[in-house]
């Protein structure tokens, strides 16, 4: 699990969110209930680290529309997020031989005060709590100043541009550790205080867990948010990134990378055939303009079919398989993954998503009761509007009335179809 707990106040249609997430999360709700706004929270997290705070706020409607328009203009936006690392890596400590740091659990919280009159904002109470493990690069334990150090938790607080790193336990061990850890944060002037280390002219605390000026190393920068458009994905592509883009426009480039690796090639074709048995083989070729074109050999025909002759569903499912099983991202967000897919394939799609959630965290939004039918009830998150029009998100299986319906053998998909989940 990547993101474990999420608390948000005053974001778009939401007044408050306080929800625990699992490996596989299916967000359901009526039209205009706030499902897309919930997905936008993860987009905001991604943009903070992949870009910067100013651009992240701008993409969410800037100062005027970032917060809930029904709340008082003085109400703060608040976010607290507890997360860990799906595949933690040991990070070598800069200029320190044989020493590395492995990042573990973390809790990040901050508030933003918006001034809608002057179109400005201010970051408040910006704090990160980070658990780490320190060891030699050969994975053997190390002693610093004759003191054994293995695990440590420290707090980083950003106050008026000054970043203070403070261990939870003020000891010689911790001070020694912080002396080493500052070597991983390059190009910052550092002043060592009595019980903390001050990094002057610091940026927003949020990218700190990467221990690098390159914020793109932060795991939130690699959140994948997808809204695949099969019509765009059918187009040939000359060059660009090989990681699948959010709309799937570079699927030919992504497939080219996969097909060049023997094991990935085999895995891809097996996964596609598990849903589309007629899909025999993908092939790629360059046209006269140097653009890479996607082709598929189907069992029904002798010749290859170019992408523009393939069904939207074939392209869409292929893109989803790439997202779920080949993109190396800790968190995947997919809005309405059932689009362009025949109902009888929904169970196979859900199975693919469940399998993928063993290696990455997945959040999907959907209207489709067929998806609800095939998932574990504990994976469900319901978004609805309260009597004041605010969006809220909760687990429907925790409602007593819903529990009663389920005990009487009413499927949760039927409760959803009949709007009983929201009414109770």
Coordinates of C-alpha atoms in Angstrom, one line a residue:
X1 CA 0.0 0.0 0.0
X2 CA 1.3 3.5 -0.9
X3 CA -1.1 6.1 0.5
X4 CA -2.6 4.7 3.7
X5 CA -4.7 7.6 5.1
X6 CA -5.9 10.9 3.6
X7 CA -7.4 13.9 5.4
X8 CA -8.5 16.9 3.3
X9 CA -10.6 20.0 4.2
X10 CA -12.1 22.6 1.9
X11 CA -11.2 21.2 -1.5
X12 CA -13.7 21.9 -4.4
X13 CA -17.0 20.2 -3.6
X14 CA -15.6 18.6 -0.4
X15 CA -15.9 20.1 3.0
X16 CA -14.0 17.3 4.8
X17 CA -12.4 14.0 3.8
X18 CA -11.0 11.5 6.3
X19 CA -10.5 8.1 4.7
X20 CA -8.2 5.1 4.8
X21 CA -7.2 3.6 1.4
X22 CA -6.4 0.1 0.5
X23 CA -4.5 -1.5 -2.4
X24 CA -7.6 -1.5 -4.6
X25 CA -10.1 1.3 -4.2
X26 CA -13.3 1.6 -6.3
X27 CA -15.0 5.0 -5.9
X28 CA -18.7 5.0 -6.9
X29 CA -21.4 7.6 -6.8
X30 CA -24.1 9.4 -8.8
X31 CA -23.3 12.0 -11.4
X32 CA -22.0 15.3 -10.0
X33 CA -21.4 13.6 -6.6
X34 CA -17.7 14.5 -6.5
X35 CA -16.0 11.4 -7.8
X36 CA -13.8 13.4 -10.2
X37 CA -13.0 16.0 -7.5
X38 CA -11.7 13.1 -5.3
X39 CA -9.5 12.1 -8.2
X40 CA -8.3 15.7 -8.5
X41 CA -6.7 15.5 -5.1
X42 CA -4.2 13.0 -6.4
X43 CA -3.6 15.2 -9.4
X44 CA -2.8 18.0 -7.0
X45 CA -0.4 15.8 -5.1
X46 CA 1.3 14.8 -8.3
X47 CA 1.6 18.4 -9.6
X48 CA 3.1 19.7 -6.4
X49 CA 6.1 17.5 -6.7
X50 CA 6.3 17.0 -10.5
X51 CA 6.0 20.8 -11.1
X52 CA 5.5 23.2 -8.1
X53 CA 2.8 24.5 -5.8
X54 CA 1.9 27.5 -7.9
X55 CA 1.2 25.4 -11.0
X56 CA -0.6 22.7 -8.9
X57 CA -3.0 25.3 -7.6
X58 CA -3.5 26.9 -11.0
X59 CA -4.4 23.6 -12.6
X60 CA -7.2 23.2 -10.0
X61 CA -8.9 26.5 -10.8
X62 CA -6.4 28.8 -9.1
X63 CA -7.4 30.7 -6.0
X64 CA -11.0 31.3 -7.0
X65 CA -12.0 27.6 -7.6
X66 CA -9.5 25.6 -5.7
X67 CA -11.5 25.6 -2.4
X68 CA -15.2 25.0 -1.8
X69 CA -17.2 28.1 -3.0
X70 CA -19.8 27.6 -0.3
X71 CA -17.3 27.8 2.6
X72 CA -16.1 31.0 4.3
X73 CA -13.3 32.6 2.3
X74 CA -11.2 32.5 5.5
X75 CA -11.5 28.7 5.8
X76 CA -8.1 27.0 5.2
X77 CA -7.4 24.3 2.8
X78 CA -5.9 21.5 4.9
X79 CA -4.2 18.2 3.8
X80 CA -2.7 15.4 5.8
X81 CA -1.5 12.3 4.1
X82 CA 0.2 9.1 5.6
X83 CA 2.1 7.1 3.1
X84 CA 5.0 4.6 2.7
X85 CA 7.0 3.3 -0.2
X86 CA 5.9 0.3 -2.2
X87 CA 9.5 -0.5 -3.3
X88 CA 11.8 1.3 -0.9
X89 CA 15.3 1.9 -2.2
X90 CA 18.4 2.6 -0.3
X91 CA 19.6 6.1 -1.2
X92 CA 23.4 6.6 -1.0
X93 CA 24.4 9.5 1.3
X94 CA 26.2 12.2 -0.5
X95 CA 29.9 12.3 0.3
X96 CA 29.7 9.6 2.9
X97 CA 31.2 6.3 2.1
X98 CA 29.3 3.0 2.7
X99 CA 26.2 4.7 4.2
X100 CA 22.7 4.7 2.8
X101 CA 19.2 5.7 3.9
X102 CA 16.0 3.7 3.3
X103 CA 12.8 5.7 3.6
X104 CA 9.9 4.1 5.4
X105 CA 6.6 5.5 6.7
X106 CA 5.9 9.2 6.3
X107 CA 3.2 11.7 7.3
X108 CA 2.9 15.0 5.5
X109 CA 0.6 17.8 6.5
X110 CA 0.2 21.5 5.5
X111 CA -2.4 24.2 5.2
X112 CA -3.0 26.9 2.6
X113 CA -4.6 30.2 3.4
X114 CA -6.2 31.8 0.3
X115 CA -6.8 35.5 -0.2
X116 CA -9.4 35.6 -3.0
X117 CA -9.5 39.4 -3.1
X118 CA -5.8 39.8 -3.9
X119 CA -5.5 36.4 -5.6
X120 CA -2.7 35.2 -3.3
X121 CA -2.1 32.3 -1.0
X122 CA 0.2 31.4 1.9
X123 CA 1.4 28.0 3.1
X124 CA 1.0 27.4 6.9
X125 CA 1.9 24.6 9.3
X126 CA 4.0 22.7 6.7
X127 CA 5.3 19.6 8.4
X128 CA 6.7 16.2 7.5
X129 CA 7.3 13.3 9.8
X130 CA 9.6 10.7 8.2
X131 CA 10.8 7.3 9.4
X132 CA 14.1 6.1 8.0
X133 CA 16.5 3.2 8.3
X134 CA 20.2 3.9 8.1
X135 CA 22.7 1.2 7.2
X136 CA 25.8 0.5 5.2
X137 CA 25.4 -0.1 1.5
X138 CA 26.4 -3.7 2.1
X139 CA 23.3 -3.9 4.3
X140 CA 25.3 -4.4 7.5
X141 CA 24.6 -2.3 10.5
X142 CA 26.8 0.7 11.3
X143 CA 27.9 2.6 14.4
X144 CA 28.2 6.4 14.4
X145 CA 30.2 8.0 17.1
X146 CA 30.2 4.5 18.8
X147 CA 26.4 4.5 18.9
X148 CA 24.4 1.9 17.1
X149 CA 21.8 3.4 14.7
X150 CA 19.2 1.4 12.7
X151 CA 15.8 3.2 12.7
X152 CA 15.1 6.9 13.4
X153 CA 12.1 9.2 13.0
X154 CA 12.5 12.9 12.5
X155 CA 10.2 15.9 12.0
X156 CA 10.8 18.5 9.3
X157 CA 9.0 21.8 9.8
X158 CA 9.0 24.7 7.3
X159 CA 8.7 28.0 9.0
X160 CA 8.9 31.2 6.9
X161 CA 11.2 29.5 4.4
X162 CA 13.5 28.0 7.1
X163 CA 13.4 24.2 7.2
X164 CA 14.1 22.6 10.6
X165 CA 14.9 19.0 10.9
X166 CA 14.3 17.7 14.4
X167 CA 14.6 14.1 15.7
X168 CA 11.9 12.8 17.9
X169 CA 14.5 11.6 20.4
X170 CA 17.1 14.3 21.2
X171 CA 20.2 12.2 21.6
X172 CA 23.8 12.1 20.4
X173 CA 22.7 9.2 18.1
X174 CA 20.0 11.4 16.5
X175 CA 22.2 14.4 16.1
X176 CA 24.9 12.3 14.5
X177 CA 22.3 10.9 12.1
X178 CA 21.1 14.3 11.1
X179 CA 24.6 15.4 10.5
X180 CA 24.9 12.7 7.9
X181 CA 21.4 13.1 6.4
X182 CA 22.1 16.7 5.5
X183 CA 24.7 15.5 3.1
X184 CA 21.9 14.2 1.0
X185 CA 20.4 17.6 0.5
X186 CA 22.8 19.3 -1.9
X187 CA 23.3 23.0 -2.5
X188 CA 21.5 24.3 0.6
X189 CA 23.4 26.4 3.2
X190 CA 23.1 24.5 6.4
X191 CA 23.3 25.7 10.0
X192 CA 23.4 23.2 12.9
X193 CA 21.4 24.3 15.9
X194 CA 21.4 22.7 19.4
X195 CA 18.7 20.2 18.7
X196 CA 18.0 20.6 15.0
X197 CA 19.5 21.3 11.6
X198 CA 18.3 24.4 9.8
X199 CA 18.4 24.5 6.0
X200 CA 18.1 28.2 5.1
X201 CA 16.1 29.4 2.1
X202 CA 14.4 26.0 1.9
X203 CA 11.6 25.3 -0.6
X204 CA 8.2 23.8 0.2
X205 CA 8.7 20.8 2.6
X206 CA 6.7 18.5 0.4
X207 CA 9.5 17.2 -1.9
X208 CA 11.8 16.5 1.1
X209 CA 11.5 12.7 1.1
X210 CA 13.3 12.5 -2.2
X211 CA 16.4 14.0 -0.5
X212 CA 17.2 15.6 -3.8
X213 CA 16.9 18.9 -5.6
X214 CA 15.3 16.9 -8.4
X215 CA 11.7 16.7 -7.0
X216 CA 10.8 14.3 -9.8
X217 CA 12.3 11.6 -7.6
X218 CA 9.5 12.0 -5.1
X219 CA 7.0 9.1 -5.5
X220 CA 4.1 11.5 -5.7
X221 CA 5.6 12.9 -8.9
X222 CA 5.1 9.5 -10.4
X223 CA 1.4 9.0 -9.7
X224 CA -0.3 7.9 -12.9
X225 CA -3.6 9.5 -13.7
X226 CA -5.3 8.1 -16.8
X227 CA -8.3 9.0 -19.0
X228 CA -7.6 7.0 -22.1
X229 CA -9.0 8.2 -25.4
X230 CA -8.8 5.3 -27.9
X231 CA -9.4 7.6 -30.9
X232 CA -6.2 9.6 -30.1
X233 CA -4.3 6.4 -29.2
X234 CA -4.9 5.1 -32.7
X235 CA -2.7 7.8 -34.2
X236 CA 0.9 7.1 -35.3
X237 CA 3.6 8.7 -33.2
X238 CA 7.0 9.8 -34.4
X239 CA 8.9 10.2 -31.1
X240 CA 8.3 11.1 -27.4
X241 CA 8.3 9.5 -24.0
X242 CA 7.8 5.7 -23.8
X243 CA 5.8 5.8 -20.5
X244 CA 2.2 5.8 -21.5
X245 CA 0.7 9.3 -21.5
X246 CA -2.5 10.1 -19.5
X247 CA -4.7 9.9 -22.7
X248 CA -2.8 7.1 -24.3
X249 CA -1.7 9.1 -27.3
X250 CA 1.8 7.4 -27.4
X251 CA 0.6 3.8 -27.1
X252 CA 2.7 2.8 -30.1
X253 CA 5.9 4.1 -28.3
X254 CA 4.9 2.3 -25.1
X255 CA 4.3 -0.9 -27.0
X256 CA 7.6 -0.6 -28.9
X257 CA 9.5 -0.7 -25.6
X258 CA 7.5 -3.6 -24.2
X259 CA 7.8 -5.7 -27.4
X260 CA 11.5 -5.4 -27.5
X261 CA 11.9 -7.3 -24.3
X262 CA 11.2 -11.0 -24.7
X263 CA 9.6 -11.6 -21.3
X264 CA 7.5 -8.4 -21.4
X265 CA 6.5 -9.3 -25.0
X266 CA 5.3 -12.7 -23.8
X267 CA 3.5 -11.3 -20.8
X268 CA 1.7 -8.6 -22.8
X269 CA 0.3 -11.0 -25.4
X270 CA -0.8 -13.4 -22.7
X271 CA -2.7 -10.7 -20.8
X272 CA -4.3 -9.3 -24.0
X273 CA -5.4 -12.8 -25.2
X274 CA -6.9 -13.5 -21.7
X275 CA -9.5 -10.8 -22.6
X276 CA -9.4 -10.7 -26.3
X277 CA -8.7 -14.3 -27.6
X278 CA -8.6 -13.1 -31.2
X279 CA -5.6 -10.8 -30.7
X280 CA -2.8 -12.9 -32.1
X281 CA 0.2 -10.6 -32.3
X282 CA 1.1 -6.8 -32.2
X283 CA 3.6 -5.4 -34.7
X284 CA 5.0 -2.0 -35.2
X285 CA 6.4 -0.3 -38.3
X286 CA 7.4 3.1 -39.5
X287 CA 5.5 5.0 -42.2
X288 CA 7.0 7.1 -44.9
X289 CA 7.2 10.1 -42.4
X290 CA 9.1 8.1 -39.8
X291 CA 6.0 7.7 -37.5
X292 CA 5.6 4.6 -35.5
X293 CA 2.4 2.8 -36.4
X294 CA 0.6 0.1 -34.3
X295 CA -0.7 -3.0 -36.1
X296 CA -2.5 -6.1 -34.8
X297 CA -2.7 -9.6 -36.4
X298 CA -6.1 -11.1 -35.6
X299 CA -7.0 -14.8 -35.9
X300 CA -9.8 -13.8 -38.3
X301 CA -7.5 -12.3 -41.0
X302 CA -4.3 -13.1 -42.8
X303 CA -3.0 -9.5 -42.9
X304 CA -2.1 -7.1 -40.2
X305 CA -4.8 -4.6 -39.2
X306 CA -3.6 -1.0 -38.7
X307 CA -4.6 0.8 -35.5
X308 CA -7.2 2.9 -37.2
X309 CA -9.2 -0.2 -38.2
X310 CA -9.1 -1.7 -34.7
X311 CA -12.1 -1.3 -32.4
X312 CA -12.0 1.4 -29.7
X313 CA -12.4 -1.4 -27.1
X314 CA -9.3 -3.3 -28.4
X315 CA -7.1 -0.2 -28.2
X316 CA -8.6 0.8 -24.8
X317 CA -8.1 -2.6 -23.2
X318 CA -4.5 -2.8 -24.5
X319 CA -3.8 0.6 -23.0
X320 CA -5.3 -0.4 -19.6
X321 CA -3.1 -3.6 -19.6
X322 CA -0.1 -1.4 -20.2
X323 CA -1.1 0.9 -17.4
X324 CA -1.9 -1.8 -14.9
X325 CA 1.0 -4.3 -15.6
X326 CA 3.8 -2.4 -17.2
X327 CA 3.9 1.2 -15.9
X328 CA 6.1 1.4 -12.9
X329 CA 4.1 3.8 -10.8
X330 CA 3.2 3.5 -7.1
X331 CA -0.4 4.7 -7.6
X332 CA -2.7 4.5 -10.6
X333 CA -5.9 6.6 -10.9
X334 CA -8.3 5.6 -13.7
X335 CA -11.6 7.3 -14.3
X336 CA -14.4 5.1 -15.6
X337 CA -12.2 2.2 -16.8
X338 CA -15.3 0.3 -18.1
X339 CA -15.8 2.8 -21.0
X340 CA -15.6 1.2 -24.5
X341 CA -15.8 -2.3 -22.9
X342 CA -18.6 -4.8 -23.5
X343 CA -20.3 -5.8 -20.2
X344 CA -19.3 -9.5 -20.5
X345 CA -15.6 -8.4 -20.3
X346 CA -16.0 -6.4 -17.0
X347 CA -15.3 -9.4 -14.8
X348 CA -12.0 -10.0 -16.6
X349 CA -11.1 -6.3 -16.4
X350 CA -11.8 -6.4 -12.6
X351 CA -9.6 -9.5 -12.3
X352 CA -6.7 -7.6 -14.1
X353 CA -7.0 -4.7 -11.7
X354 CA -7.1 -6.9 -8.7
X355 CA -3.9 -8.7 -9.9
X356 CA -2.2 -5.4 -10.6
X357 CA -3.1 -4.1 -7.1
X358 CA -0.6 -6.6 -5.6
X359 CA 2.2 -4.5 -7.0
X360 CA 0.8 -1.0 -7.0
X361 CA -2.1 1.0 -5.4
X362 CA -5.1 1.5 -7.7
X363 CA -8.0 4.0 -7.4
X364 CA -10.8 3.9 -10.0
X365 CA -14.0 5.9 -10.3
X366 CA -17.1 4.3 -11.9
X367 CA -20.8 4.4 -12.4
X368 CA -21.0 0.9 -13.5
X369 CA -22.9 -1.6 -11.3
X370 CA -21.1 -4.5 -13.2
X371 CA -17.8 -3.4 -11.6
X372 CA -19.5 -3.2 -8.2
X373 CA -20.8 -6.7 -8.7
X374 CA -17.4 -8.2 -9.1
X375 CA -15.3 -6.5 -6.4
X376 CA -14.8 -7.1 -2.7
X377 CA -17.3 -5.0 -0.7
X378 CA -14.4 -3.7 1.4
X379 CA -12.9 -2.1 -1.7
X380 CA -15.9 0.2 -2.2
X381 CA -15.8 4.0 -1.5
X382 CA -19.1 5.9 -1.9
X383 CA -19.2 9.6 -2.8
X384 CA -22.4 11.4 -2.3
X385 CA -23.8 14.9 -1.5
X386 CA -25.1 15.8 2.0
X387 CA -28.1 18.0 2.7
X388 CA -25.9 21.1 2.4
X389 CA -24.5 20.1 -1.0
X390 CA -21.0 19.1 0.2
X391 CA -19.5 16.0 -1.2
X392 CA -18.6 13.3 1.3
X393 CA -16.8 10.0 0.9
X394 CA -17.3 6.9 3.1
X395 CA -17.3 3.1 3.1
X396 CA -20.9 2.0 2.5
X397 CA -20.3 -1.4 4.2
X398 CA -19.8 0.5 7.5
X399 CA -23.4 1.8 7.5
X400 CA -25.6 -0.2 9.8
X401 CA -28.6 -0.2 7.4
X402 CA -26.4 -1.4 4.5
X403 CA -25.1 -4.2 6.7
X404 CA -28.7 -5.2 7.3
X405 CA -29.5 -5.3 3.6
X406 CA -26.4 -7.4 2.9
X407 CA -27.3 -9.9 5.6
X408 CA -30.5 -10.4 3.8
X409 CA -28.7 -11.5 0.6
X410 CA -29.2 -8.2 -1.3
X411 CA -26.1 -7.8 -3.5
X412 CA -24.3 -4.5 -3.1
X413 CA -24.6 -3.9 -6.8
X414 CA -28.4 -4.0 -6.5
X415 CA -28.3 -1.6 -3.5
X416 CA -26.2 0.7 -5.7
X417 CA -28.5 0.5 -8.7
X418 CA -31.5 1.3 -6.6
X419 CA -29.7 4.2 -4.9
X420 CA -30.1 2.6 -1.5
X421 CA -26.4 3.1 -0.6
X422 CA -26.8 6.9 -0.8
X423 CA -30.2 7.0 0.9
X424 CA -29.0 5.1 3.9

